[in-house]
Every structure is written in C-alpha cells, then in structure tokens.
C-alpha cells in the first residue's frame, strides 16, 4: 500500500470518527451536557489556546514529558545494555525489573509527592520512573538481537569496543530502541498527566482535573483534544525517524 493510500485511509477514518462524535449529541443519542459536539469542543479548544495561562500549562506538561523521556532514554538504554551483556547481573536484577515493570506505577505516586513535593521535578521523576523500565527492556531485547557473528567479525578486524558499539550495536539496536521510545512517550505522557491531576498547581493535568470536578465538559474534552494533538505529533515524529532507520534492520 502506498503512502498516499495510507494517508487517505487515515483521513477518512478520522473524518468518520469526528463525524460520529458530532452526530451523536446532535441527534440526541448522547447527552450534549456529557458529550459536547466536536464543533463545540473544537471552538472551545481554539478559544482556550488564545489564553496565555492555557498555553503556559501546555508548555509545562510538554516540557515535563520531554525532560522525563530525555532522562529515561539514556539511563534505561545503559541499564538494558548492562543486563543484556552480563548474565550474572541479569540473573540478579531481572526478577526485580519484571516486578517493577508489571505493577501499576500509580501506587508509587504518593511516595514521590511526599519526598519531592508537587513541583516540576516531582512530575519529571515520576515520568522517568514510569518509562525507564520500558526503555530498559527494549534496550536489553535490542542488544540480544545483535547477531554474534557481526560482533565476531568486527573483533577479528581489530575494532575497538567503542567502534563495535557505534558500528555494530547501534545500527542493530536503534530500530528496536525507537519502538521502545514510542511506548515510553505514551507511558510518560500518562504518568505526567496523572501526577499533575493528583497534586499540582500547573499543567494540563491540573486543568483537566479542575474542569472535570466543575463539570465543564466542553473544556474537559477540549483539553483532551489538545493533548491528543501533541501526542500524535510526538508519535509521528518518532515514527518518521524510525522509518528513516528502517534499512538498518537488514
């Protein structure tokens, strides 16, 4: 399927979903007080974007997410590489990693609030904690996917460890790491918003929680719409980078 056909299919699907969203409250199938029509939500979103406070909250949430991912990516990659390269470390730490990965991170949020307060770095720290295990496991899987004969040939030609890491490991690992990064962005976004909704004075999570508590459904859905646009932009950016690195899978 060509890129144009895929794009056309996405546009048709989005138009159908938005049309259904518009039609359900207009036809009385859904209560307009609970599900405002898309046109009302879009108008509200445009109005909110004109407010400096809302733009500042959007920027705070985006910055918290980017900071969390920027920290979790190198830390998780390094830890994943160490666990994949050392069988002894893997035997010791794998049970702990799988345990922490499998349980909901939200149960640790009160601990972050009590120890770090409700400021910017508390959201970043919780975002890092929620995403680093995804990056770690992706990195470990990426290292294990490297063909041993490639490493053997590189060593036979006298390549240094740094050259092997740059010329052999990185090209093989990068596609898998980018897939892990896309998942990390999703989990990081969820973690940052949850932390903002639970205890915060700034950010879109705080605003959405306030709108929900005050039954301002048009603003609530407008905030979700704006966050969805940011998430789509980040996801598609990573997907485009991943497509450019796709030839490294060969």
mmCIF file of C-alpha atoms in Angstrom:
data_model
loop_
_atom_site.group_PDB
_atom_site.id
_atom_site.type_symbol
_atom_site.label_atom_id
_atom_site.label_comp_id
_atom_site.label_asym_id
_atom_site.label_seq_id
_atom_site.Cartn_x
_atom_site.Cartn_y
_atom_site.Cartn_z
ATOM 1 C CA UNK A 1 0.000 0.000 0.000
ATOM 2 C CA UNK A 2 1.399 3.378 -0.999
ATOM 3 C CA UNK A 3 1.971 6.239 1.407
ATOM 4 C CA UNK A 4 -0.796 8.283 -0.247
ATOM 5 C CA UNK A 5 -3.295 5.456 0.229
ATOM 6 C CA UNK A 6 -2.354 5.103 3.894
ATOM 7 C CA UNK A 7 -2.714 8.849 4.422
ATOM 8 C CA UNK A 8 -6.081 8.854 2.646
ATOM 9 C CA UNK A 9 -7.260 5.963 4.798
ATOM 10 C CA UNK A 10 -6.231 7.795 7.965
ATOM 11 C CA UNK A 11 -8.024 10.958 6.855
ATOM 12 C CA UNK A 12 -11.210 9.022 6.071
ATOM 13 C CA UNK A 13 -11.073 7.218 9.423
ATOM 14 C CA UNK A 14 -10.501 10.464 11.342
ATOM 15 C CA UNK A 15 -13.336 12.188 9.449
ATOM 16 C CA UNK A 16 -15.685 9.286 10.204
ATOM 17 C CA UNK A 17 -14.867 9.312 13.912
ATOM 18 C CA UNK A 18 -15.194 13.089 14.196
ATOM 19 C CA UNK A 19 -18.435 12.984 12.209
ATOM 20 C CA UNK A 20 -19.803 10.348 14.582
ATOM 21 C CA UNK A 21 -18.709 12.476 17.532
ATOM 22 C CA UNK A 22 -20.569 15.446 16.044
ATOM 23 C CA UNK A 23 -23.693 13.453 15.175
ATOM 24 C CA UNK A 24 -24.289 11.546 18.433
ATOM 25 C CA UNK A 25 -25.093 14.595 20.634
ATOM 26 C CA UNK A 26 -26.798 16.458 17.773
ATOM 27 C CA UNK A 27 -29.209 13.556 17.198
ATOM 28 C CA UNK A 28 -29.876 13.079 20.895
ATOM 29 C CA UNK A 29 -28.190 9.687 21.081
ATOM 30 C CA UNK A 30 -25.743 11.111 23.634
ATOM 31 C CA UNK A 31 -26.415 13.827 26.179
ATOM 32 C CA UNK A 32 -24.810 17.063 24.899
ATOM 33 C CA UNK A 33 -24.084 18.024 28.505
ATOM 34 C CA UNK A 34 -21.904 14.919 28.864
ATOM 35 C CA UNK A 35 -20.586 14.686 25.284
ATOM 36 C CA UNK A 36 -20.499 18.105 23.588
ATOM 37 C CA UNK A 37 -20.428 18.032 19.764
ATOM 38 C CA UNK A 38 -16.995 18.091 18.158
ATOM 39 C CA UNK A 39 -17.625 21.552 16.672
ATOM 40 C CA UNK A 40 -18.269 22.949 20.166
ATOM 41 C CA UNK A 41 -15.164 21.230 21.552
ATOM 42 C CA UNK A 42 -13.006 22.473 18.657
ATOM 43 C CA UNK A 43 -14.270 26.034 19.144
ATOM 44 C CA UNK A 44 -13.560 25.803 22.868
ATOM 45 C CA UNK A 45 -10.066 24.460 22.183
ATOM 46 C CA UNK A 46 -9.322 27.377 19.858
ATOM 47 C CA UNK A 47 -10.615 29.800 22.477
ATOM 48 C CA UNK A 48 -8.502 28.206 25.212
ATOM 49 C CA UNK A 49 -5.396 28.359 23.042
ATOM 50 C CA UNK A 50 -5.808 32.109 22.937
ATOM 51 C CA UNK A 51 -5.299 32.292 26.691
ATOM 52 C CA UNK A 52 -1.712 32.723 27.932
ATOM 53 C CA UNK A 53 -2.396 30.597 31.044
ATOM 54 C CA UNK A 54 -3.524 27.624 28.949
ATOM 55 C CA UNK A 55 -0.509 27.905 26.629
ATOM 56 C CA UNK A 56 1.748 28.016 29.691
ATOM 57 C CA UNK A 57 0.112 24.868 31.085
ATOM 58 C CA UNK A 58 0.525 23.087 27.748
ATOM 59 C CA UNK A 59 4.185 24.060 27.680
ATOM 60 C CA UNK A 60 4.752 22.871 31.264
ATOM 61 C CA UNK A 61 3.227 19.455 30.538
ATOM 62 C CA UNK A 62 5.173 19.071 27.288
ATOM 63 C CA UNK A 63 8.420 20.140 28.960
ATOM 64 C CA UNK A 64 7.888 17.687 31.840
ATOM 65 C CA UNK A 65 7.309 14.876 29.343
ATOM 66 C CA UNK A 66 10.362 15.731 27.232
ATOM 67 C CA UNK A 67 12.562 16.018 30.323
ATOM 68 C CA UNK A 68 11.343 12.652 31.643
ATOM 69 C CA UNK A 69 11.963 10.907 28.316
ATOM 70 C CA UNK A 70 15.334 12.630 27.873
ATOM 71 C CA UNK A 71 16.468 11.231 31.231
ATOM 72 C CA UNK A 72 14.843 7.797 30.952
ATOM 73 C CA UNK A 73 16.182 7.076 27.456
ATOM 74 C CA UNK A 74 19.966 7.087 28.188
ATOM 75 C CA UNK A 75 19.545 5.641 31.689
ATOM 76 C CA UNK A 76 17.280 2.819 30.507
ATOM 77 C CA UNK A 77 19.473 2.113 27.485
ATOM 78 C CA UNK A 78 22.621 1.884 29.609
ATOM 79 C CA UNK A 79 20.975 -0.367 32.202
ATOM 80 C CA UNK A 80 19.481 -2.567 29.496
ATOM 81 C CA UNK A 81 22.865 -2.911 27.824
ATOM 82 C CA UNK A 82 24.493 -3.897 31.143
ATOM 83 C CA UNK A 83 21.847 -6.517 31.914
ATOM 84 C CA UNK A 84 21.981 -7.942 28.388
ATOM 85 C CA UNK A 85 25.783 -8.150 28.387
ATOM 86 C CA UNK A 86 26.191 -9.594 31.895
ATOM 87 C CA UNK A 87 24.444 -12.885 32.573
ATOM 88 C CA UNK A 88 25.262 -12.611 36.276
ATOM 89 C CA UNK A 89 23.658 -9.166 36.595
ATOM 90 C CA UNK A 90 20.661 -10.339 34.585
ATOM 91 C CA UNK A 91 20.071 -13.265 36.954
ATOM 92 C CA UNK A 92 20.230 -10.922 39.947
ATOM 93 C CA UNK A 93 18.187 -7.984 38.685
ATOM 94 C CA UNK A 94 15.764 -9.461 36.123
ATOM 95 C CA UNK A 95 13.191 -10.523 38.777
ATOM 96 C CA UNK A 96 13.197 -7.008 40.265
ATOM 97 C CA UNK A 97 12.912 -5.368 36.836
ATOM 98 C CA UNK A 98 9.991 -7.567 35.807
ATOM 99 C CA UNK A 99 8.303 -6.993 39.166
ATOM 100 C CA UNK A 100 8.545 -3.204 38.905
ATOM 101 C CA UNK A 101 7.526 -3.291 35.248
ATOM 102 C CA UNK A 102 4.415 -5.372 35.917
ATOM 103 C CA UNK A 103 2.875 -3.381 38.770
ATOM 104 C CA UNK A 104 0.959 -0.092 38.269
ATOM 105 C CA UNK A 105 3.312 2.817 38.809
ATOM 106 C CA UNK A 106 0.478 4.963 40.181
ATOM 107 C CA UNK A 107 0.749 3.241 43.570
ATOM 108 C CA UNK A 108 4.170 4.888 43.984
ATOM 109 C CA UNK A 109 2.907 8.401 43.200
ATOM 110 C CA UNK A 110 2.145 9.360 46.847
ATOM 111 C CA UNK A 111 5.725 8.444 47.721
ATOM 112 C CA UNK A 112 7.046 10.843 45.057
ATOM 113 C CA UNK A 113 4.749 13.593 46.328
ATOM 114 C CA UNK A 114 5.798 13.105 49.963
ATOM 115 C CA UNK A 115 9.509 13.072 49.153
ATOM 116 C CA UNK A 116 9.665 15.663 46.345
ATOM 117 C CA UNK A 117 6.615 17.868 46.821
ATOM 118 C CA UNK A 118 4.360 18.890 43.920
ATOM 119 C CA UNK A 119 6.828 20.842 41.802
ATOM 120 C CA UNK A 120 8.195 20.380 38.303
ATOM 121 C CA UNK A 121 10.849 17.796 39.149
ATOM 122 C CA UNK A 122 8.409 15.575 41.004
ATOM 123 C CA UNK A 123 6.441 15.168 37.740
ATOM 124 C CA UNK A 124 9.660 14.543 35.835
ATOM 125 C CA UNK A 125 10.884 11.978 38.377
ATOM 126 C CA UNK A 126 7.594 10.106 38.296
ATOM 127 C CA UNK A 127 7.659 10.202 34.495
ATOM 128 C CA UNK A 128 11.186 8.775 34.495
ATOM 129 C CA UNK A 129 10.171 6.034 36.924
ATOM 130 C CA UNK A 130 7.176 5.141 34.740
ATOM 131 C CA UNK A 131 9.143 4.952 31.486
ATOM 132 C CA UNK A 132 12.657 3.792 32.317
ATOM 133 C CA UNK A 133 11.666 0.126 32.608
ATOM 134 C CA UNK A 134 10.148 0.147 29.124
ATOM 135 C CA UNK A 135 13.348 1.608 27.697
ATOM 136 C CA UNK A 136 15.442 -0.821 29.758
ATOM 137 C CA UNK A 137 13.609 -3.891 28.487
ATOM 138 C CA UNK A 138 13.632 -2.595 24.906
ATOM 139 C CA UNK A 139 17.373 -1.954 25.120
ATOM 140 C CA UNK A 140 18.039 -5.409 26.553
ATOM 141 C CA UNK A 141 15.989 -7.015 23.780
ATOM 142 C CA UNK A 142 17.818 -4.880 21.211
ATOM 143 C CA UNK A 143 21.243 -5.973 22.482
ATOM 144 C CA UNK A 144 20.224 -9.625 22.426
ATOM 145 C CA UNK A 145 19.010 -9.205 18.840
ATOM 146 C CA UNK A 146 22.524 -8.287 17.606
ATOM 147 C CA UNK A 147 23.975 -11.179 15.607
ATOM 148 C CA UNK A 148 27.053 -12.633 17.348
ATOM 149 C CA UNK A 149 28.824 -13.242 14.030
ATOM 150 C CA UNK A 150 28.750 -9.495 13.295
ATOM 151 C CA UNK A 151 30.456 -8.794 16.610
ATOM 152 C CA UNK A 152 32.948 -11.628 15.977
ATOM 153 C CA UNK A 153 33.867 -10.266 12.538
ATOM 154 C CA UNK A 154 34.291 -6.738 13.919
ATOM 155 C CA UNK A 155 36.628 -8.017 16.635
ATOM 156 C CA UNK A 156 38.529 -10.108 14.097
ATOM 157 C CA UNK A 157 39.265 -6.944 12.124
ATOM 158 C CA UNK A 158 40.588 -5.253 15.247
ATOM 159 C CA UNK A 159 37.644 -2.998 16.051
ATOM 160 C CA UNK A 160 37.752 -1.324 19.450
ATOM 161 C CA UNK A 161 34.831 -1.706 21.914
ATOM 162 C CA UNK A 162 33.731 1.841 21.071
ATOM 163 C CA UNK A 163 33.799 1.100 17.330
ATOM 164 C CA UNK A 164 31.832 -2.125 17.889
ATOM 165 C CA UNK A 165 29.246 -0.221 19.921
ATOM 166 C CA UNK A 166 28.959 2.510 17.280
ATOM 167 C CA UNK A 167 29.204 0.416 14.101
ATOM 168 C CA UNK A 168 27.600 -2.884 15.139
ATOM 169 C CA UNK A 169 25.383 -2.487 18.199
ATOM 170 C CA UNK A 170 23.835 0.902 17.476
ATOM 171 C CA UNK A 171 22.619 0.147 13.909
ATOM 172 C CA UNK A 172 21.079 -3.124 15.097
ATOM 173 C CA UNK A 173 19.587 -1.656 18.268
ATOM 174 C CA UNK A 174 18.234 1.657 17.007
ATOM 175 C CA UNK A 175 15.003 0.412 15.349
ATOM 176 C CA UNK A 176 14.011 -1.532 18.464
ATOM 177 C CA UNK A 177 15.007 1.380 20.694
ATOM 178 C CA UNK A 178 12.802 3.725 18.685
ATOM 179 C CA UNK A 179 9.861 1.373 19.101
ATOM 180 C CA UNK A 180 10.543 1.385 22.834
ATOM 181 C CA UNK A 181 10.806 5.173 22.744
ATOM 182 C CA UNK A 182 7.333 5.473 21.229
ATOM 183 C CA UNK A 183 5.940 3.344 24.058
ATOM 184 C CA UNK A 184 7.950 5.357 26.583
ATOM 185 C CA UNK A 185 6.412 8.606 25.318
ATOM 186 C CA UNK A 186 2.911 7.161 25.745
ATOM 187 C CA UNK A 187 3.589 5.896 29.266
ATOM 188 C CA UNK A 188 5.472 9.075 30.145
ATOM 189 C CA UNK A 189 2.585 11.252 28.972
ATOM 190 C CA UNK A 190 0.172 9.234 31.102
ATOM 191 C CA UNK A 191 2.457 9.437 34.148
ATOM 192 C CA UNK A 192 2.995 13.198 33.894
ATOM 193 C CA UNK A 193 -0.727 13.893 33.486
ATOM 194 C CA UNK A 194 -1.581 11.591 36.379
ATOM 195 C CA UNK A 195 0.933 13.364 38.612
ATOM 196 C CA UNK A 196 -0.497 16.749 37.591
ATOM 197 C CA UNK A 197 -4.069 15.613 38.235
ATOM 198 C CA UNK A 198 -3.200 14.141 41.633
ATOM 199 C CA UNK A 199 -1.355 17.116 43.107
ATOM 200 C CA UNK A 200 -0.246 20.134 41.092
ATOM 201 C CA UNK A 201 -0.835 23.823 40.608
ATOM 202 C CA UNK A 202 0.185 23.903 36.924
ATOM 203 C CA UNK A 203 -0.007 21.763 33.822
ATOM 204 C CA UNK A 204 -2.786 20.367 31.670
ATOM 205 C CA UNK A 205 -3.459 17.520 34.092
ATOM 206 C CA UNK A 206 -4.312 20.063 36.789
ATOM 207 C CA UNK A 207 -6.587 21.950 34.388
ATOM 208 C CA UNK A 208 -8.384 18.795 33.209
ATOM 209 C CA UNK A 209 -8.960 17.672 36.803
ATOM 210 C CA UNK A 210 -10.372 21.108 37.653
ATOM 211 C CA UNK A 211 -12.671 21.139 34.610
ATOM 212 C CA UNK A 212 -13.912 17.642 35.411
ATOM 213 C CA UNK A 213 -14.633 18.489 39.050
ATOM 214 C CA UNK A 214 -16.620 21.559 37.939
ATOM 215 C CA UNK A 215 -18.491 19.643 35.200
ATOM 216 C CA UNK A 216 -17.103 21.872 32.419
ATOM 217 C CA UNK A 217 -17.308 19.139 29.812
ATOM 218 C CA UNK A 218 -16.614 21.329 26.782
ATOM 219 C CA UNK A 219 -13.312 22.471 28.284
ATOM 220 C CA UNK A 220 -12.527 18.949 29.524
ATOM 221 C CA UNK A 221 -12.874 17.478 26.027
ATOM 222 C CA UNK A 222 -11.055 20.473 24.529
ATOM 223 C CA UNK A 223 -8.101 19.811 26.836
ATOM 224 C CA UNK A 224 -8.098 16.130 25.898
ATOM 225 C CA UNK A 225 -8.207 17.124 22.227
ATOM 226 C CA UNK A 226 -5.205 19.438 22.586
ATOM 227 C CA UNK A 227 -3.217 16.777 24.440
ATOM 228 C CA UNK A 228 -4.133 14.224 21.783
ATOM 229 C CA UNK A 229 -2.731 16.507 19.082
ATOM 230 C CA UNK A 230 0.562 16.836 20.989
ATOM 231 C CA UNK A 231 0.746 13.063 21.498
ATOM 232 C CA UNK A 232 0.081 12.412 17.797
ATOM 233 C CA UNK A 233 2.774 14.895 16.750
ATOM 234 C CA UNK A 234 5.354 13.280 19.045
ATOM 235 C CA UNK A 235 4.372 9.773 17.953
ATOM 236 C CA UNK A 236 4.504 10.581 14.255
ATOM 237 C CA UNK A 237 7.857 12.333 14.673
ATOM 238 C CA UNK A 238 9.349 9.203 16.226
ATOM 239 C CA UNK A 239 7.652 7.042 13.583
ATOM 240 C CA UNK A 240 9.235 9.156 10.818
ATOM 241 C CA UNK A 241 12.690 8.757 12.405
ATOM 242 C CA UNK A 242 12.048 5.034 12.739
ATOM 243 C CA UNK A 243 11.131 4.796 9.044
ATOM 244 C CA UNK A 244 14.376 6.519 8.076
ATOM 245 C CA UNK A 245 16.302 3.968 10.134
ATOM 246 C CA UNK A 246 14.343 1.034 8.777
ATOM 247 C CA UNK A 247 17.123 -0.005 6.376
ATOM 248 C CA UNK A 248 19.303 -0.766 9.410
ATOM 249 C CA UNK A 249 17.108 -3.773 10.124
ATOM 250 C CA UNK A 250 18.543 -5.511 7.082
#
